Amino acid sequence: MINALRGMKDLLENDGKLYKFIIDTCEAVVKNYGYEFCETPKLEETALFKRSVGQSSDIVGKEMYQFIDKGGNDVCLRPEGTAGVVRAFIENKFDRAGGVKRYFYHGSMFRYERPQRGRLREFHQFGVECFGESSVYEDASVILMLNEILNRLKIKTTLKINSLGDSQCMPAYKEKLVKFVENNKENLCDDCLRRLDTNPIRILDCKSQSCQNILKDAPLITQNLNQICNDDFNKLQEILKANGVEFQIDPKLVRGLDYYCKTAFEFISDDIGSQSAVAGGGRYDKLCEYLDGKPTPAVGWAMGIERIMEILKQKESQNTRQGIYICALNPNLIDEIYKIAQTLRKRYITEISYEAKSPNKHLNIADKKGFEIFLCLGDDEFSQGQIWYKNLQTKDEKRISIANLEGEI
Ligand code: HAM
């Protein structure tokens, strides 16, 4: 028997429904902020990710699904969505056209990591990217959007924010940090010794205890920002507070991708073990330029769908049920329920069973398949122009009139 590859999962039955429910919730929110759907290829030139995510990142260094295709091209399954959207933005000359563009996307990402709870090799993200808007109000908007999505999904998280400075203040801060860390170089882990040369700020979020001990009195980015970055960071906090969003400032939050500047943030959950980040993002004003486009400010985030699914699965109360299951107890009534199903399908997801069997058997099927509403026609109900109704979420059940079915549902 051939099985799915390690770290890759099928999305079937309830998982499929849950996935769709999450995507629909995200879409409903981001569309209200003017974000439009886009899709980019899952396979791209390897150079795209090396130049954007960064040579020093774990993703590029260790985790890429990279190979030479039959035409001799060095290609790679996308480990994240931002680089591809930026490539498409530049390739379609939107960078030269000016103005603001807002996109959302969802789909598979691939990282060759060690699979564990909340960490897969093929996983799905829902993401947004905004191009051409340098105002910190947009940074706040993308965070508010994500916050609204998590609220609608009834997921409790902690928002952590930081500022990574810009090309003026960050180099000076890096120098300061390297000087500080070099005094204790002998206690750094191997990864951080490498980071000292490639991207020293990644040392800040190293999980190793010996590295964290060294960093206790390290200089903080937030105390080394220039005026512009500092003002923006303060404004961001002010907008979040004004909109009732709680947050923590985490000066060690640097994110695992090299393209960020200024705003960086993550939403963390306590419900999914060590892989606790459910979503993350930030500003990346230099990425367009790095990829040979016209300088274009940009900001965005991505959410890990499987991590959200895991949290929702732990919550019994979450109504992820959808659609109507309709059935009959007697073969003579199939024509009747067929007629009803055709009417319902104009507005609702409706599944019909053509087989007359016991109400309990039907009910079990409808329940297992995750339907919200169960409709069952028996001779007695039919003779009175009614049908049996049960809401499988609320457990509410009653007879309702067939003539006024839509009103009653
Ligand atoms: P990221 O933090 O690498 O950011 O990924 C975003 C989210 O994807 C994470 O918070 C996590 O929930 C999920 N995720 C990451 N790796 C895995 C994995 N191996 N298994 C399951 N879930 C995972 C980005 O990808 C950036 N492109 C976000 C962004 C968009 N920044 C600006 N625009």
Coordinates of C-alpha atoms in Angstrom, one line a residue, residues 160-335:
K160 CA 3.3 40.0 20.4
I161 CA 4.7 43.0 18.5
N162 CA 8.1 44.4 17.9
S163 CA 9.8 46.9 15.6
L164 CA 12.8 45.7 13.6
G165 CA 13.9 49.2 12.6
D166 CA 14.8 50.3 9.1
S167 CA 18.0 50.3 6.9
Q168 CA 19.2 53.3 8.9
C169 CA 18.9 52.2 12.5
M170 CA 19.1 48.4 12.1
P171 CA 22.8 48.1 11.0
A172 CA 24.0 50.2 14.0
Y173 CA 21.9 48.0 16.3
K174 CA 23.3 44.8 14.8
E175 CA 26.8 46.1 15.3
K176 CA 26.0 46.9 19.0
L177 CA 24.5 43.4 19.5
V178 CA 27.4 41.6 17.8
K179 CA 29.9 43.5 20.1
F180 CA 27.8 42.5 23.1
V181 CA 27.5 38.9 22.2
E182 CA 31.1 38.4 21.1
N183 CA 32.3 38.8 24.7
N184 CA 30.5 35.6 25.4
K185 CA 31.0 33.9 22.1
E186 CA 32.2 30.6 23.7
N187 CA 28.8 29.9 25.2
L188 CA 26.8 30.4 22.0
C189 CA 25.2 27.4 20.3
D190 CA 26.5 26.3 16.8
D191 CA 23.6 27.9 15.0
C192 CA 24.1 31.2 16.7
L193 CA 27.9 31.2 16.0
R194 CA 26.9 31.0 12.4
R195 CA 24.2 33.7 12.8
L196 CA 26.8 36.0 14.3
D197 CA 28.2 36.4 10.7
T198 CA 25.0 35.9 8.7
N199 CA 22.1 37.6 10.6
P200 CA 23.0 38.4 14.2
I201 CA 19.4 39.5 15.2
R202 CA 18.3 35.9 14.8
I203 CA 20.3 35.1 17.9
L204 CA 17.7 37.0 19.9
D205 CA 15.0 34.4 19.4
C206 CA 17.3 31.3 19.8
K207 CA 15.6 28.7 22.0
S208 CA 18.9 27.4 23.6
Q209 CA 19.1 28.3 27.3
S210 CA 22.9 29.1 27.1
C211 CA 22.2 31.7 24.3
Q212 CA 19.2 33.1 26.3
N213 CA 21.5 33.5 29.4
I214 CA 24.0 35.5 27.4
L215 CA 21.2 37.7 26.1
K216 CA 19.7 38.7 29.5
D217 CA 21.3 42.2 29.4
A218 CA 21.7 42.5 25.7
P219 CA 20.8 45.9 24.0
L220 CA 17.2 45.9 22.8
I221 CA 16.0 46.9 19.3
T222 CA 13.2 48.9 20.7
Q223 CA 15.7 51.1 22.6
N224 CA 17.8 51.7 19.5
L225 CA 15.2 52.8 16.9
N226 CA 15.6 56.1 15.0
Q227 CA 12.9 58.8 15.3
I228 CA 10.8 57.6 12.3
C229 CA 10.7 53.9 13.4
N230 CA 10.1 54.9 17.0
D231 CA 7.2 57.2 16.1
D232 CA 5.6 54.5 13.9
F233 CA 6.0 51.9 16.6
N234 CA 4.3 54.2 19.1
K235 CA 1.5 55.1 16.7
L236 CA 0.9 51.4 16.0
Q237 CA 0.5 50.8 19.7
E238 CA -1.8 53.8 20.0
I239 CA -4.1 52.5 17.2
L240 CA -4.2 49.0 18.6
K241 CA -5.2 50.3 22.0
A242 CA -7.8 52.6 20.6
N243 CA -9.3 49.6 18.9
G244 CA -9.4 47.5 22.0
V245 CA -6.6 45.1 20.9
E246 CA -4.4 43.8 23.7
F247 CA -0.7 43.2 22.9
Q248 CA 2.7 42.5 24.5
I249 CA 5.9 44.2 23.3
D250 CA 8.5 41.5 22.7
P251 CA 11.9 43.1 21.8
K252 CA 13.2 39.6 21.0
L253 CA 10.6 38.8 18.3
V254 CA 12.6 38.9 15.1
R255 CA 10.7 36.3 12.9
G256 CA 12.4 33.6 10.9
L257 CA 12.4 35.3 7.6
D258 CA 15.0 38.0 6.6
Y259 CA 12.8 40.4 4.7
Y260 CA 11.2 42.3 7.6
C261 CA 11.7 45.9 8.8
K262 CA 9.8 48.0 11.2
T263 CA 6.6 46.2 12.4
A264 CA 6.9 42.5 13.2
F265 CA 4.1 40.5 15.0
E266 CA 2.9 37.1 15.9
F267 CA -0.3 35.7 17.4
I268 CA 0.6 32.9 19.9
S269 CA -1.8 30.2 21.3
D270 CA -1.3 28.2 24.5
D271 CA -3.5 25.4 23.1
I272 CA -1.1 23.7 20.6
G273 CA 2.1 22.8 22.4
S274 CA 5.6 24.1 21.4
Q275 CA 4.6 25.2 17.9
S276 CA 2.6 28.0 19.3
A277 CA 2.6 30.7 16.6
V278 CA -0.8 30.6 14.7
A279 CA 0.0 33.5 12.5
G280 CA 2.8 36.0 11.9
G281 CA 3.8 38.8 9.7
G282 CA 5.1 42.3 9.4
R283 CA 6.4 45.1 7.1
Y284 CA 8.8 44.4 4.3
D285 CA 9.6 47.7 2.6
K286 CA 12.8 46.5 0.9
L287 CA 11.7 43.2 -0.6
C288 CA 10.4 44.6 -3.9
E289 CA 13.8 46.2 -4.5
Y290 CA 15.7 43.1 -3.5
L291 CA 13.8 41.3 -6.3
D292 CA 14.6 44.0 -8.8
G293 CA 11.3 45.9 -8.6
K294 CA 10.7 49.5 -8.0
P295 CA 11.0 50.4 -4.2
T296 CA 7.5 49.7 -2.8
P297 CA 6.4 49.6 0.8
A298 CA 4.6 46.4 1.8
V299 CA 3.1 44.7 4.8
G300 CA 1.3 41.4 5.4
W301 CA 0.9 38.2 7.4
A302 CA 0.1 34.5 7.1
M303 CA -1.8 32.2 9.3
G304 CA -1.2 28.4 9.7
I305 CA -4.4 26.7 8.9
E306 CA -3.5 23.3 10.4
R307 CA -2.7 25.0 13.7
I308 CA -6.0 26.8 13.7
M309 CA -7.8 23.5 12.9
E310 CA -6.1 21.8 15.8
I311 CA -7.3 24.5 18.2
L312 CA -10.9 24.3 16.8
K313 CA -11.0 20.6 17.1
Q314 CA -10.3 20.9 20.8
K315 CA -13.4 23.2 21.1
E316 CA -16.6 21.2 21.2
S317 CA -18.7 24.3 21.2
Q318 CA -17.5 25.6 17.9
N319 CA -20.2 25.4 15.3
T320 CA -18.4 24.2 12.2
R321 CA -21.4 22.3 11.0
Q322 CA -22.8 23.3 7.6
G323 CA -25.5 22.3 5.2
I324 CA -28.7 20.3 5.1
Y325 CA -29.1 16.5 4.9
I326 CA -32.5 15.4 3.6
C327 CA -33.9 11.9 3.6
A328 CA -37.1 9.9 3.6
L329 CA -38.4 6.9 5.5
N330 CA -40.3 5.4 2.6
P331 CA -39.2 4.9 -1.0
N332 CA -42.5 6.5 -2.3
L333 CA -41.4 9.8 -0.7
I334 CA -38.0 10.1 -2.6
D335 CA -39.7 12.1 -5.4

